[in-house]
Amino acid sequence: MIRARGLAKDYGEKHVLRGLDFELERGGFLVVTGANGSGKTTLLRLCAGLAIPTGGSLEVEPERGAIGFLGHEPLVYRELTALENLDLYGRLYRVPERRERIGMLLERFGLWDARNGRADTFSRGMLQRLALCRALLHDPELLVLDEPFSALDEDGAGLLDRELAELRPRATFVVTSHDPERVAHLATNRLAFV
Amino acid sequence: MSGYFNDVAVLARKDLKLELRARSTVPAMLLFVVAALVVFHFALPAESSELAAKGMLWVAIVFTALLGLTRAFVAEREQRLIDGLLLAPCDRSAIWLAKSLSVLGFLVVVELVALPAFALFFSGIDGATVAGVALADLGICAVGTVLAAMAVAGRARELLLPLLFLPLAIPIVVGGVGASVTGEPARYLGFLALYDAVFAIISWASFEYVVTE
């Protein structure tokens, strides 16, 4: 569940968000749209706990450890292999049966054969798939996804479509997309920034 | 509590693994400290006192540590990986402690070369100096890591870290030089230990606020 009342975020003199009100029930799927620089990413960072509001209030349920976040950067160490990156996050999130879970996700996202390859040898699409594995590793209750389809080829995008549909009944979503039609069939709420 | 230290171990091991792969920090620090000692060797007149030479050792240590601290959050900064660590459910101070330990590890490795090199170029190293260096390392890493994280968030980060760190390193230099050159080093070693304890607590408690937007 997410509840924002008069939510505001400033960076110095720049007012990125002002007086934002919205509510998303548990199990909801919020699609956030808007032009570049309109505050979509800032909203997602606030929801994920990576930023603190400068005004208003924001209640987010669940706690930080049950949030899966996919941002513009894949948040994986380039010098580590795919397996080492996921193992690092798996340990930090205390994922039960970590190795099995990592293996299953790598298999599902088509990265099993590349599991021992360093992330700095991956293409942009492979990095995005690895980032999705990282975001889903701890089976989050709330998924905060910033442009999840970016850099994915048709296969990858199809894979993500299926993954979102499968997770839809048991997770809450906040998703930004330049192609909102792609997730329109899943959406319960919409928020448009101007 | 074991979970906390487990997180620290996981994060510190990751930093060591990254350094073993990239080899970008320790070799640079080694090169710097040896080059600095060579420069000081030729810069100081032959008849200079041992006191002056010990002062040079502390200058070399502080600036070498600064070099390591500048690189401490490079990966986290360039790829915004600090977000990945902040999202994890571990206590955020574990990130500070792990990073401090890895910087400490790098510094100790560098000093294992630097101290014998100093003894070769200038004069022998006594136990009080080694104890002073060990205590100073703890303070440097505790304070420096939190300042490095602070500087990473700013625009002029390469400029900001020395400006923040060097004033706070003055007591370390005072304590370290005092422990190295006086006949009764205990007072200075106690001062360094007190500095370490106070600033470690402040850094540990403040890290979360430093890294949150």
Short mmCIF file of C-alpha atoms in Angstrom, two decimals:
data_model
loop_
_atom_site.label_atom_id
_atom_site.label_comp_id
_atom_site.label_asym_id
_atom_site.label_seq_id
_atom_site.Cartn_x
_atom_site.Cartn_y
_atom_site.Cartn_z
CA MET A 1 0.00 0.00 0.00
CA ILE A 2 1.26 3.48 -0.85
CA ARG A 3 -0.38 6.70 0.34
CA ALA A 4 0.95 10.13 -0.62
CA ARG A 5 -0.50 13.36 0.77
CA GLY A 6 0.83 16.70 -0.46
CA LEU A 7 4.07 14.95 -1.38
CA ALA A 8 6.87 17.32 -2.33
CA LYS A 9 10.52 16.87 -3.22
CA ASP A 10 13.01 19.64 -3.83
CA TYR A 11 16.63 19.37 -4.87
CA GLY A 12 18.09 22.68 -3.73
CA GLU A 13 16.13 25.40 -5.49
CA LYS A 14 14.53 22.97 -7.92
CA HIS A 15 11.00 21.84 -7.09
CA VAL A 16 10.71 18.38 -8.64
CA LEU A 17 7.44 17.32 -7.03
CA ARG A 18 4.77 19.55 -5.54
CA GLY A 19 1.57 18.67 -3.66
CA LEU A 20 1.18 15.17 -5.05
CA ASP A 21 -1.74 13.07 -3.72
CA PHE A 22 -2.39 9.47 -4.64
CA GLU A 23 -3.18 6.15 -3.09
CA LEU A 24 -2.38 2.64 -4.25
CA GLU A 25 -3.93 -0.34 -2.55
CA ARG A 26 -2.08 -3.58 -1.88
CA GLY A 27 -2.07 -5.59 -5.10
CA GLY A 28 -2.58 -2.47 -7.23
CA PHE A 29 -0.66 -1.60 -10.38
CA LEU A 30 0.15 2.07 -10.80
CA VAL A 31 1.37 3.26 -14.18
CA VAL A 32 3.17 6.61 -14.07
CA THR A 33 3.54 8.53 -17.28
CA GLY A 34 4.96 11.91 -18.17
CA ALA A 35 7.63 13.77 -20.08
CA ASN A 36 11.34 13.52 -19.29
CA GLY A 37 12.17 15.53 -16.20
CA SER A 38 8.60 15.63 -14.96
CA GLY A 39 9.43 13.85 -11.69
CA LYS A 40 8.60 10.20 -12.46
CA THR A 41 11.97 8.87 -11.39
CA THR A 42 11.96 11.03 -8.27
CA LEU A 43 8.59 9.60 -7.30
CA LEU A 44 9.91 6.07 -7.75
CA ARG A 45 13.01 6.84 -5.68
CA LEU A 46 10.76 8.17 -2.92
CA CYS A 47 8.61 5.04 -3.04
CA ALA A 48 11.71 2.83 -2.86
CA GLY A 49 13.10 4.72 0.14
CA LEU A 50 16.10 6.06 -1.77
CA ALA A 51 15.01 9.64 -1.17
CA ILE A 52 13.20 11.45 1.63
CA PRO A 53 10.30 13.82 0.92
CA THR A 54 10.91 17.49 1.62
CA GLY A 55 7.18 18.10 2.17
CA GLY A 56 3.93 16.24 2.72
CA SER A 57 3.78 12.62 3.73
CA LEU A 58 4.43 9.29 2.07
CA GLU A 59 3.50 5.96 3.61
CA VAL A 60 4.87 2.88 1.92
CA GLU A 61 4.10 -0.67 2.88
CA PRO A 62 6.00 -3.03 2.91
CA GLU A 63 9.40 -2.28 4.43
CA ARG A 64 12.57 -1.71 2.46
CA GLY A 65 13.61 -5.37 2.33
CA ALA A 66 10.45 -6.38 0.49
CA ILE A 67 10.77 -3.76 -2.25
CA GLY A 68 12.21 -4.65 -5.64
CA PHE A 69 13.64 -1.64 -7.50
CA LEU A 70 14.67 -1.33 -11.11
CA GLY A 71 16.14 2.04 -12.01
CA HIS A 72 17.96 3.53 -14.97
CA GLU A 73 21.18 1.83 -13.89
CA PRO A 74 21.29 -1.97 -13.50
CA LEU A 75 22.91 -1.64 -10.03
CA VAL A 76 25.31 -4.49 -10.67
CA TYR A 77 29.09 -4.41 -10.24
CA ARG A 78 30.70 -4.52 -13.67
CA GLU A 79 33.82 -6.33 -12.41
CA LEU A 80 31.75 -9.18 -10.91
CA THR A 81 30.08 -12.00 -12.79
CA ALA A 82 26.30 -12.31 -13.06
CA LEU A 83 26.40 -15.09 -10.50
CA GLU A 84 28.60 -13.12 -8.08
CA ASN A 85 26.35 -10.06 -8.35
CA LEU A 86 23.21 -12.02 -7.58
CA ASP A 87 24.96 -13.92 -4.80
CA LEU A 88 25.99 -10.59 -3.22
CA TYR A 89 22.43 -9.28 -3.25
CA GLY A 90 21.05 -12.68 -2.23
CA ARG A 91 23.22 -12.62 0.88
CA LEU A 92 22.29 -9.02 1.73
CA TYR A 93 18.58 -9.79 1.32
CA ARG A 94 19.02 -13.12 3.14
CA VAL A 95 17.20 -14.95 0.38
CA PRO A 96 16.30 -18.48 1.46
CA GLU A 97 17.64 -21.23 -0.82
CA ARG A 98 19.68 -18.52 -2.51
CA ARG A 99 21.54 -20.65 -5.03
CA GLU A 100 18.39 -22.35 -6.32
CA ARG A 101 16.57 -19.01 -6.61
CA ILE A 102 19.49 -17.42 -8.48
CA GLY A 103 19.76 -20.37 -10.83
CA MET A 104 16.04 -20.30 -11.53
CA LEU A 105 16.04 -16.56 -12.33
CA LEU A 106 19.13 -16.76 -14.54
CA GLU A 107 17.53 -19.64 -16.40
CA ARG A 108 14.23 -17.83 -16.76
CA PHE A 109 15.83 -14.62 -18.05
CA GLY A 110 18.11 -16.46 -20.48
CA LEU A 111 21.35 -15.67 -18.66
CA TRP A 112 22.30 -19.12 -17.39
CA ASP A 113 24.95 -19.64 -20.07
CA ALA A 114 26.40 -16.22 -19.28
CA ARG A 115 26.34 -16.70 -15.50
CA ASN A 116 30.13 -16.74 -15.17
CA GLY A 117 30.64 -13.80 -17.51
CA ARG A 118 31.60 -10.46 -16.01
CA ALA A 119 28.86 -7.86 -16.19
CA ASP A 120 31.16 -5.45 -18.06
CA THR A 121 31.10 -7.87 -21.00
CA PHE A 122 27.28 -7.84 -21.16
CA SER A 123 25.23 -5.97 -23.73
CA ARG A 124 22.74 -3.32 -22.53
CA GLY A 125 19.90 -5.81 -22.95
CA MET A 126 21.70 -8.49 -20.94
CA LEU A 127 22.40 -5.96 -18.19
CA GLN A 128 18.72 -5.08 -18.07
CA ARG A 129 17.85 -8.78 -17.75
CA LEU A 130 20.40 -9.13 -14.97
CA ALA A 131 18.94 -6.05 -13.28
CA LEU A 132 15.51 -7.67 -13.44
CA CYS A 133 16.91 -10.82 -11.85
CA ARG A 134 18.37 -8.62 -9.08
CA ALA A 135 15.08 -6.80 -8.55
CA LEU A 136 13.09 -10.03 -8.36
CA LEU A 137 15.63 -12.06 -6.40
CA HIS A 138 14.02 -11.65 -2.98
CA ASP A 139 10.48 -12.17 -4.30
CA PRO A 140 9.43 -8.60 -3.44
CA GLU A 141 5.93 -7.59 -2.38
CA LEU A 142 6.28 -4.14 -3.98
CA LEU A 143 7.95 -3.72 -7.36
CA VAL A 144 9.12 -0.25 -8.34
CA LEU A 145 10.12 -0.34 -11.99
CA ASP A 146 11.47 2.63 -13.91
CA GLU A 147 11.16 2.01 -17.65
CA PRO A 148 11.54 -1.76 -17.30
CA PHE A 149 11.22 -2.39 -21.04
CA SER A 150 14.06 -0.06 -22.02
CA ALA A 151 17.00 -1.80 -23.71
CA LEU A 152 15.14 -5.11 -23.94
CA ASP A 153 14.79 -6.75 -27.33
CA GLU A 154 11.49 -8.33 -28.38
CA ASP A 155 12.36 -11.63 -26.67
CA GLY A 156 13.32 -9.87 -23.47
CA ALA A 157 10.24 -7.65 -23.53
CA GLY A 158 8.03 -10.71 -24.06
CA LEU A 159 9.75 -12.41 -21.17
CA LEU A 160 9.10 -9.41 -18.95
CA ASP A 161 5.45 -9.29 -20.08
CA ARG A 162 5.03 -12.89 -18.93
CA GLU A 163 6.90 -12.22 -15.67
CA LEU A 164 4.72 -9.20 -14.84
CA ALA A 165 1.55 -11.15 -15.60
CA GLU A 166 2.71 -13.98 -13.34
CA LEU A 167 3.67 -11.65 -10.48
CA ARG A 168 0.59 -9.46 -10.88
CA PRO A 169 -1.70 -11.39 -8.44
CA ARG A 170 0.80 -11.39 -5.56
CA ALA A 171 2.65 -8.08 -5.77
CA THR A 172 2.00 -4.35 -5.87
CA PHE A 173 3.53 -2.39 -8.75
CA VAL A 174 4.62 1.15 -9.49
CA VAL A 175 5.82 1.33 -13.07
CA THR A 176 6.89 4.18 -15.33
CA SER A 177 6.82 3.65 -19.04
CA HIS A 178 7.09 5.66 -22.22
CA ASP A 179 4.89 2.97 -23.72
CA PRO A 180 2.01 2.77 -21.20
CA GLU A 181 -0.09 0.69 -23.58
CA ARG A 182 2.30 -2.20 -23.01
CA VAL A 183 1.18 -2.49 -19.36
CA ALA A 184 -2.32 -1.01 -19.78
CA HIS A 185 -4.00 -4.39 -19.35
CA LEU A 186 -2.36 -4.78 -15.91
CA ALA A 187 -2.96 -1.25 -14.63
CA THR A 188 -5.39 -0.43 -11.81
CA ASN A 189 -4.27 3.19 -11.30
CA ARG A 190 -2.67 5.84 -13.47
CA LEU A 191 -0.72 8.94 -12.64
CA ALA A 192 0.18 11.39 -15.39
CA PHE A 193 2.80 14.08 -14.82
CA VAL A 194 2.73 17.17 -16.98
CA MET B 1 24.01 -8.84 15.73
CA SER B 2 25.57 -11.73 13.81
CA GLY B 3 23.44 -10.66 10.84
CA TYR B 4 24.98 -7.19 11.01
CA PHE B 5 28.53 -8.51 10.97
CA ASN B 6 27.60 -10.99 8.28
CA ASP B 7 26.49 -8.06 6.10
CA VAL B 8 29.74 -6.24 6.88
CA ALA B 9 31.74 -9.33 5.90
CA VAL B 10 29.77 -9.76 2.65
CA LEU B 11 30.28 -6.11 1.67
CA ALA B 12 33.95 -5.97 2.65
CA ARG B 13 34.65 -9.20 0.76
CA LYS B 14 32.99 -7.67 -2.29
CA ASP B 15 35.30 -4.61 -2.08
CA LEU B 16 38.37 -6.81 -1.77
CA LYS B 17 37.24 -8.91 -4.73
CA LEU B 18 36.69 -5.77 -6.81
CA GLU B 19 40.17 -4.52 -5.95
CA LEU B 20 41.75 -7.87 -6.79
CA ARG B 21 40.01 -7.77 -10.19
CA ALA B 22 40.50 -4.09 -11.04
CA ARG B 23 43.79 -3.46 -9.18
CA SER B 24 43.13 0.24 -9.36
CA THR B 25 43.56 1.52 -5.80
CA VAL B 26 46.37 -0.29 -3.97
CA PRO B 27 48.95 -0.05 -6.80
CA ALA B 28 48.24 3.68 -7.13
CA MET B 29 48.60 4.17 -3.38
CA LEU B 30 51.84 2.17 -3.34
CA LEU B 31 53.32 4.13 -6.19
CA PHE B 32 52.30 7.39 -4.56
CA VAL B 33 53.72 6.66 -1.11
CA VAL B 34 57.04 5.34 -2.42
CA ALA B 35 57.35 8.31 -4.81
CA ALA B 36 56.54 10.71 -1.96
CA LEU B 37 59.18 9.15 0.30
CA VAL B 38 61.78 9.36 -2.48
CA VAL B 39 60.92 13.03 -3.05
CA PHE B 40 61.15 13.75 0.68
CA HIS B 41 64.48 11.90 0.84
CA PHE B 42 65.98 14.27 -1.69
CA ALA B 43 64.07 17.34 -0.49
CA LEU B 44 65.26 17.12 3.12
CA PRO B 45 68.86 18.24 3.70
CA ALA B 46 71.18 15.44 4.83
CA GLU B 47 71.67 17.05 8.23
CA SER B 48 67.92 17.24 8.91
CA SER B 49 66.74 15.90 12.20
CA GLU B 50 64.89 12.64 12.72
CA LEU B 51 61.96 14.74 13.89
CA ALA B 52 61.61 16.35 10.47
CA ALA B 53 61.83 12.96 8.78
CA LYS B 54 59.05 11.55 11.00
CA GLY B 55 56.90 14.52 10.04
CA MET B 56 57.41 13.63 6.40
CA LEU B 57 56.28 10.07 7.11
CA TRP B 58 52.98 11.37 8.47
CA VAL B 59 52.49 13.67 5.52
CA ALA B 60 53.00 10.71 3.20
CA ILE B 61 50.58 8.51 5.15
CA VAL B 62 47.79 11.11 5.27
CA PHE B 63 48.00 11.93 1.57
CA THR B 64 48.25 8.27 0.56
CA ALA B 65 45.15 7.54 2.63
CA LEU B 66 43.42 10.46 0.93
CA LEU B 67 44.19 8.89 -2.43
CA GLY B 68 42.62 5.62 -1.31
CA LEU B 69 39.59 7.39 0.13
CA THR B 70 39.06 9.28 -3.13
CA ARG B 71 38.64 5.93 -4.84
CA ALA B 72 36.61 4.29 -2.07
CA PHE B 73 33.20 4.94 -3.61
CA VAL B 74 34.17 5.07 -7.28
CA ALA B 75 32.11 2.03 -8.31
CA GLU B 76 29.17 3.11 -6.17
CA ARG B 77 29.33 6.61 -7.68
CA GLU B 78 29.88 5.84 -11.36
CA GLN B 79 27.19 3.20 -11.62
CA ARG B 80 24.95 4.55 -8.82
CA LEU B 81 25.56 1.24 -7.06
CA ILE B 82 25.13 2.95 -3.73
CA ASP B 83 21.38 2.73 -4.53
CA GLY B 84 21.63 -1.05 -4.73
CA LEU B 85 23.29 -1.19 -1.32
CA LEU B 86 20.87 1.30 0.25
CA LEU B 87 17.90 -0.73 -0.97
CA ALA B 88 19.11 -3.85 0.82
CA PRO B 89 17.50 -4.48 4.20
CA CYS B 90 20.80 -4.35 6.06
CA ASP B 91 21.63 -1.59 8.51
CA ARG B 92 23.13 1.21 6.44
CA SER B 93 25.98 1.68 8.88
CA ALA B 94 27.14 -1.80 7.78
CA ILE B 95 28.02 -0.21 4.43
CA TRP B 96 30.21 2.35 6.23
CA LEU B 97 31.89 -0.27 8.41
CA ALA B 98 32.57 -2.60 5.47
CA LYS B 99 33.98 0.22 3.36
CA SER B 100 36.10 1.46 6.28
CA LEU B 101 37.51 -2.03 6.76
CA SER B 102 38.36 -2.44 3.11
CA VAL B 103 40.06 0.98 2.98
CA LEU B 104 41.90 0.01 6.19
CA GLY B 105 43.02 -3.23 4.53
CA PHE B 106 44.37 -1.32 1.52
CA LEU B 107 46.14 1.18 3.76
CA VAL B 108 47.77 -1.52 5.86
CA VAL B 109 49.05 -3.29 2.74
CA VAL B 110 50.53 0.00 1.52
CA GLU B 111 52.13 0.72 4.91
CA LEU B 112 53.74 -2.72 4.96
CA VAL B 113 55.82 -1.37 2.09
CA ALA B 114 55.93 2.28 3.15
CA LEU B 115 57.33 1.80 6.65
CA PRO B 116 60.32 -0.34 5.57
CA ALA B 117 60.87 2.12 2.72
CA PHE B 118 60.92 4.96 5.26
CA ALA B 119 63.41 3.03 7.39
CA LEU B 120 65.58 2.59 4.31
CA PHE B 121 65.52 6.24 3.25
CA PHE B 122 65.49 7.96 6.66
CA SER B 123 65.71 6.18 10.01
CA GLY B 124 64.43 3.14 11.84
CA ILE B 125 60.82 2.76 12.94
CA ASP B 126 60.16 2.14 16.61
CA GLY B 127 57.21 0.41 18.26
CA ALA B 128 55.55 3.69 19.25
CA THR B 129 55.52 4.84 15.63
CA VAL B 130 53.99 1.55 14.48
CA ALA B 131 51.33 1.80 17.21
CA GLY B 132 50.68 5.41 16.22
CA VAL B 133 50.30 4.45 12.57
CA ALA B 134 47.90 1.62 13.48
CA LEU B 135 45.70 3.92 15.59
CA ALA B 136 45.87 6.68 13.02
CA ASP B 137 44.75 4.25 10.32
CA LEU B 138 41.60 3.47 12.28
CA GLY B 139 40.72 7.15 12.63
CA ILE B 140 41.58 7.95 9.01
CA CYS B 141 39.36 5.15 7.72
CA ALA B 142 36.45 5.85 10.08
CA VAL B 143 36.28 9.57 9.33
CA GLY B 144 37.50 9.40 5.76
CA THR B 145 34.91 6.85 4.64
CA VAL B 146 31.96 8.89 5.80
CA LEU B 147 33.46 12.02 4.22
CA ALA B 148 34.13 10.11 0.99
CA ALA B 149 30.47 9.08 0.90
CA MET B 150 29.49 12.70 1.50
CA ALA B 151 31.79 13.96 -1.22
CA VAL B 152 30.45 11.42 -3.72
CA ALA B 153 27.04 13.05 -3.54
CA GLY B 154 28.45 16.47 -4.40
CA ARG B 155 29.44 17.86 -7.78
CA ALA B 156 33.00 18.93 -6.96
CA ARG B 157 33.71 15.61 -5.30
CA GLU B 158 37.47 15.47 -6.01
CA LEU B 159 37.83 18.91 -4.45
CA LEU B 160 35.39 18.35 -1.61
CA LEU B 161 37.03 15.32 -0.01
CA PRO B 162 40.43 16.92 0.70
CA LEU B 163 38.70 20.07 1.93
CA LEU B 164 36.61 18.04 4.37
CA PHE B 165 39.19 15.43 5.31
CA LEU B 166 42.40 17.36 5.85
CA PRO B 167 41.10 19.63 8.66
CA LEU B 168 39.75 16.57 10.45
CA ALA B 169 43.06 14.78 9.93
CA ILE B 170 45.00 17.47 11.81
CA PRO B 171 44.47 15.80 15.23
CA ILE B 172 45.65 12.51 13.69
CA VAL B 173 48.85 14.15 12.49
CA VAL B 174 49.35 15.83 15.90
CA GLY B 175 48.85 12.52 17.71
CA GLY B 176 50.88 10.50 15.24
CA VAL B 177 53.86 12.84 15.14
CA GLY B 178 53.72 13.17 18.92
CA ALA B 179 53.75 9.40 19.39
CA SER B 180 56.65 9.07 16.94
CA VAL B 181 59.01 11.72 18.28
CA THR B 182 58.48 12.04 22.04
CA GLY B 183 60.01 9.92 24.73
CA GLU B 184 56.61 9.30 26.29
CA PRO B 185 54.28 8.30 23.49
CA ALA B 186 51.49 6.91 25.70
CA ARG B 187 49.77 10.28 26.02
CA TYR B 188 49.64 10.70 22.24
CA LEU B 189 48.58 7.12 21.64
CA GLY B 190 45.76 7.62 24.15
CA PHE B 191 44.77 10.79 22.30
CA LEU B 192 44.67 8.87 19.00
CA ALA B 193 42.59 6.09 20.56
CA LEU B 194 40.14 8.67 21.93
CA TYR B 195 39.93 10.34 18.52
CA ASP B 196 39.24 6.95 16.91
CA ALA B 197 36.49 6.10 19.39
CA VAL B 198 34.73 9.48 19.17
CA PHE B 199 34.86 9.78 15.39
CA ALA B 200 34.00 6.13 14.79
CA ILE B 201 30.81 6.58 16.81
CA ILE B 202 29.94 9.85 15.02
CA SER B 203 30.63 8.31 11.59
CA TRP B 204 28.71 5.14 12.39
CA ALA B 205 25.67 7.11 13.56
CA SER B 206 25.71 9.70 10.78
CA PHE B 207 26.34 7.53 7.72
CA GLU B 208 22.66 6.85 7.01
CA TYR B 209 21.92 10.59 6.87
CA VAL B 210 24.92 11.25 4.68
CA VAL B 211 23.90 8.80 1.96
CA THR B 212 20.14 9.44 1.85
CA GLU B 213 18.86 12.06 -0.64
#
